Amino acid sequence: MKLLPEGHGLSMANIITSVHNPLVKNLVSLRKKKRLRFEKGVFLIEGERELLHALAGGIEFEAIVFCRELLVGNAELTSMESLVVKFGIGKTRMANMIEVSPRVYGRIAVRENTEGIVGLAAIPRRDIYTLPLSKNPLVLVAAGVEKPGNLGALLRTADGAGLEVLIVCGGEMDLYNPNVIRSSLGALFTVPTFSLSWEETIRWLQENKIRMIFTSPAAEKEYTKEDYTGAVAIFLGSEKEGLPSEWLRKKDSTVKIPMRGQMDSLNTSCSGAILLYEAVRQREWKQGRR
């Protein structure tokens, strides 16, 4: 199945108005199916801000799909020429600027009638072993995150805290799920993010001499008593299962976020924010940035 079939609305002079257009069907399938995204090596990015973050992060676009009626009010994006300039699509690729009707856009987009622009992008090939690291990297490992919205919120926190690496391991989370991208507001493209197995994660951390700090409600040490100023990886488990017991043997330290009420844990993204900003606070204090 070709995602960009010839002769199906790819000319700038044509507007796709049928939801039965082969290209539209392909894009809808791509939005819904993880298997297809990885089989074809492409994914969808919805929203102007998200697209610009992707461009800045080196993501390559196959096409820009837009609805002119939904772009009304955004003076920078109301003409074909402005779209080409803003999103870096050269004249040789202007055939891949695809205009659709509001009804068709509503089928393609995650959020119907929002912003009016979606990018079709190539899934980047990233190797964590070639990633340059600072002397004392701050790493977050999210294990078994189940909800795209939680991962998206965690990515926004990671960006805000200046995280060096985010590793997602365990579970079936797809980094290129449209809901991850939308809920992260494009932070997926601003934070180096990798999906690794548990074994790959531990091997990489050990090879780079990065301490592993696990979180557990059963830990005796509160998170504020830990030292995060060196090369550190903070591990977060899923809200339902926490971190697997067999993983805990690999830890260098275990900490908890104290719960003063009746609940036994926080949302994963909330826990991540608390721990990351405590790490940032300690690091800035040590560097004299108070």
XYZ file of C-alpha atoms in Angstrom:
290
model
C 0.000 0.000 0.000
C 1.421 3.334 -1.042
C 0.755 6.211 1.315
C 1.147 8.808 -1.422
C -0.443 7.247 -4.518
C -0.001 9.098 -7.792
C -2.947 11.016 -9.165
C -4.975 11.231 -5.968
C -5.150 14.871 -5.037
C -1.447 15.618 -4.803
C -1.539 18.540 -7.221
C -1.647 21.984 -5.645
C -4.591 22.821 -7.889
C -6.737 20.030 -6.421
C -8.526 19.837 -3.107
C -9.373 16.395 -1.742
C -13.032 16.413 -0.731
C -13.843 12.702 -0.559
C -13.211 10.631 2.552
C -13.007 7.644 0.200
C -9.913 8.999 -1.547
C -7.174 6.315 -1.362
C -4.713 8.767 0.201
C -7.211 9.726 2.903
C -7.899 6.075 3.686
C -4.170 5.426 3.979
C -3.631 8.361 6.318
C -6.559 7.355 8.533
C -5.159 3.817 8.750
C -1.749 5.243 9.593
C -3.227 7.273 12.463
C -4.967 4.239 13.928
C -2.496 1.401 13.420
C 0.876 1.094 15.140
C 1.806 -1.863 12.936
C 1.307 0.178 9.770
C 3.363 3.089 11.096
C 6.361 0.857 11.672
C 5.822 -1.190 8.505
C 5.865 1.978 6.375
C 8.330 3.892 8.550
C 6.153 7.005 8.731
C 3.837 8.688 11.234
C 1.549 11.714 11.579
C 2.293 14.976 13.377
C -0.700 17.234 14.016
C -0.507 20.951 14.812
C 1.708 23.888 13.823
C 3.725 23.981 17.047
C 4.349 20.233 16.924
C 5.428 20.416 13.279
C 7.880 23.233 13.975
C 9.422 21.316 16.895
C 9.752 18.300 14.603
C 11.485 20.372 11.937
C 13.895 21.813 14.495
C 14.568 18.268 15.691
C 15.600 17.102 12.226
C 12.447 15.169 11.332
C 11.992 14.689 7.579
C 8.550 15.255 6.048
C 6.981 13.266 3.252
C 3.980 15.599 2.969
C 2.039 18.402 4.619
C -1.748 17.977 4.676
C -3.727 21.131 5.362
C -7.219 22.577 5.329
C -7.207 26.196 4.204
C -10.579 26.918 5.836
C -9.265 25.856 9.240
C -6.140 27.986 8.805
C -8.159 31.189 8.538
C -6.909 33.623 11.163
C -3.337 32.405 10.865
C -1.940 34.912 8.391
C 1.368 33.056 8.146
C -0.271 29.880 6.852
C -3.063 31.003 4.543
C -1.184 30.623 1.262
C 0.567 27.678 -0.332
C 3.772 29.688 -0.581
C 3.773 30.506 3.133
C 3.256 26.841 4.006
C 6.164 25.858 1.792
C 8.454 28.456 3.368
C 7.456 27.858 6.982
C 7.729 24.095 6.924
C 10.873 23.872 4.857
C 9.429 22.042 1.885
C 11.446 23.049 -1.167
C 9.879 23.766 -4.552
C 10.880 20.373 -5.848
C 8.581 18.842 -3.219
C 5.607 21.171 -3.534
C 3.578 18.310 -5.034
C 3.463 16.926 -1.498
C 1.564 19.926 -0.148
C -1.912 18.381 0.017
C -5.047 20.464 0.525
C -8.178 18.810 1.926
C -11.712 19.853 2.872
C -12.766 20.287 6.526
C -14.657 16.984 6.432
C -11.628 15.103 5.138
C -9.339 16.832 7.622
C -11.641 15.721 10.432
C -11.104 12.105 9.390
C -7.323 12.395 9.287
C -6.660 14.452 12.414
C -6.727 13.209 15.991
C -8.735 16.255 16.998
C -11.351 17.206 14.462
C -11.184 20.756 13.137
C -8.149 21.820 15.175
C -5.420 23.962 13.625
C -5.880 22.557 10.151
C -2.428 21.097 9.499
C -0.913 17.600 9.720
C 2.510 16.383 8.635
C 3.428 12.960 7.289
C 6.945 12.309 8.570
C 9.577 9.599 8.454
C 10.235 7.742 11.711
C 13.789 8.775 12.650
C 16.511 6.173 13.028
C 18.139 6.832 16.387
C 20.913 4.930 18.115
C 21.370 5.687 21.798
C 24.986 4.519 21.580
C 25.854 7.404 19.272
C 24.161 10.003 21.481
C 26.668 12.505 22.932
C 26.382 12.809 26.720
C 27.453 15.462 29.191
C 29.800 14.604 32.068
C 26.875 14.118 34.472
C 23.780 13.259 32.416
C 20.302 13.292 33.913
C 18.265 10.397 32.522
C 14.671 9.322 33.111
C 13.543 5.729 32.550
C 9.780 5.244 32.269
C 8.858 1.584 32.612
C 5.527 0.201 31.524
C 3.801 3.519 30.768
C 0.420 2.491 29.416
C -1.398 5.699 28.474
C -0.188 7.950 25.636
C -1.373 11.008 27.564
C 0.837 10.112 30.529
C 3.875 9.727 28.304
C 3.080 13.012 26.568
C 2.843 14.833 29.918
C 6.097 13.203 31.011
C 7.794 14.450 27.836
C 6.654 18.020 28.515
C 8.079 17.771 32.037
C 11.303 16.294 30.664
C 11.667 19.220 28.280
C 10.975 21.732 31.036
C 13.581 20.156 33.297
C 16.199 20.020 30.543
C 16.384 16.233 30.647
C 19.240 14.751 28.641
C 17.672 11.381 27.781
C 14.270 9.740 28.215
C 14.078 5.963 27.872
C 10.758 4.153 27.571
C 10.989 0.446 28.303
C 8.584 -2.378 29.013
C 4.976 -2.452 27.868
C 3.736 -1.751 24.364
C 3.957 2.037 24.230
C 4.418 3.487 20.740
C 6.397 6.742 20.779
C 4.784 7.773 17.486
C 1.203 7.351 18.585
C -0.529 10.607 17.528
C -1.865 11.050 21.062
C 1.671 10.985 22.487
C 2.725 13.721 20.077
C -0.323 15.897 20.716
C -0.231 15.556 24.516
C 3.505 16.288 24.539
C 2.949 19.428 22.396
C 5.895 18.277 20.302
C 8.279 17.623 23.218
C 8.923 14.194 21.690
C 11.131 16.077 19.223
C 12.929 18.254 21.789
C 13.978 15.505 24.229
C 16.169 12.616 22.977
C 13.751 9.719 23.502
C 14.376 6.011 22.974
C 12.295 2.861 23.246
C 14.526 0.088 24.598
C 14.186 -3.293 26.239
C 14.983 -3.649 29.914
C 18.251 -5.432 29.100
C 19.324 -2.749 26.624
C 18.531 -0.021 29.130
C 20.596 -1.554 31.934
C 23.513 -2.317 29.601
C 23.653 1.263 28.291
C 23.456 2.781 31.779
C 26.165 0.509 33.114
C 28.461 1.162 30.151
C 28.098 4.907 30.742
C 28.540 4.563 34.531
C 25.160 6.130 35.292
C 23.725 5.472 38.774
C 20.264 3.914 38.867
C 17.783 5.402 41.333
C 14.508 3.503 41.551
C 11.218 4.709 42.950
C 9.055 2.533 45.176
C 6.309 3.249 47.741
C 8.032 0.678 49.956
C 11.378 2.531 50.029
C 12.585 3.924 53.351
C 14.416 6.949 51.934
C 12.380 9.987 50.887
C 13.265 11.432 47.500
C 14.639 14.684 48.954
C 17.328 12.744 50.858
C 18.912 11.353 47.680
C 21.851 12.902 45.807
C 21.041 13.539 42.133
C 24.048 15.688 41.261
C 26.119 13.096 39.400
C 25.364 10.916 36.392
C 21.918 9.655 37.383
C 19.012 7.706 35.916
C 15.676 7.962 37.718
C 13.355 4.991 37.185
C 9.565 5.377 37.243
C 7.223 2.390 37.227
C 3.657 2.186 35.993
C 0.917 3.437 38.312
C -0.657 -0.008 38.404
C 2.342 -2.305 38.758
C 5.270 -0.121 39.830
C 8.727 -1.460 38.992
C 9.145 -5.246 38.647
C 10.751 -6.860 41.700
C 13.467 -8.499 39.581
C 14.570 -5.041 38.406
C 15.090 -3.799 41.942
C 18.187 -5.954 42.322
C 19.951 -3.744 39.763
C 19.360 -0.509 41.667
C 21.969 1.714 43.292
C 19.348 3.423 45.469
C 15.589 3.419 46.047
C 13.477 6.423 47.010
C 9.827 7.208 47.662
C 7.561 10.204 47.356
C 5.733 10.362 50.709
C 1.945 10.120 50.483
C 0.151 12.032 53.260
C -3.400 11.034 52.347
C -5.247 7.817 51.521
C -3.796 7.195 48.045
C -0.673 5.062 47.727
C 0.883 6.706 44.658
C 0.796 9.641 42.246
C 0.220 9.810 38.514
C 3.415 8.823 36.686
C 3.842 12.245 35.097
C 3.379 13.956 38.484
C 5.982 11.692 40.089
C 8.359 12.416 37.228
C 7.923 16.173 37.646
C 8.622 16.048 41.396
C 11.758 13.933 41.032
C 13.190 15.712 37.999
C 12.817 19.174 39.473
C 14.379 18.035 42.743
C 17.321 16.779 40.678
C 17.485 20.116 38.817
C 17.338 22.038 42.110
C 20.247 20.070 43.564
C 22.340 20.373 40.414
C 21.833 24.123 40.150
C 22.616 24.566 43.854
C 25.856 22.624 43.435
C 26.800 24.810 40.452
C 26.047 27.964 42.395
C 22.912 28.814 40.383
C 20.490 29.529 43.226
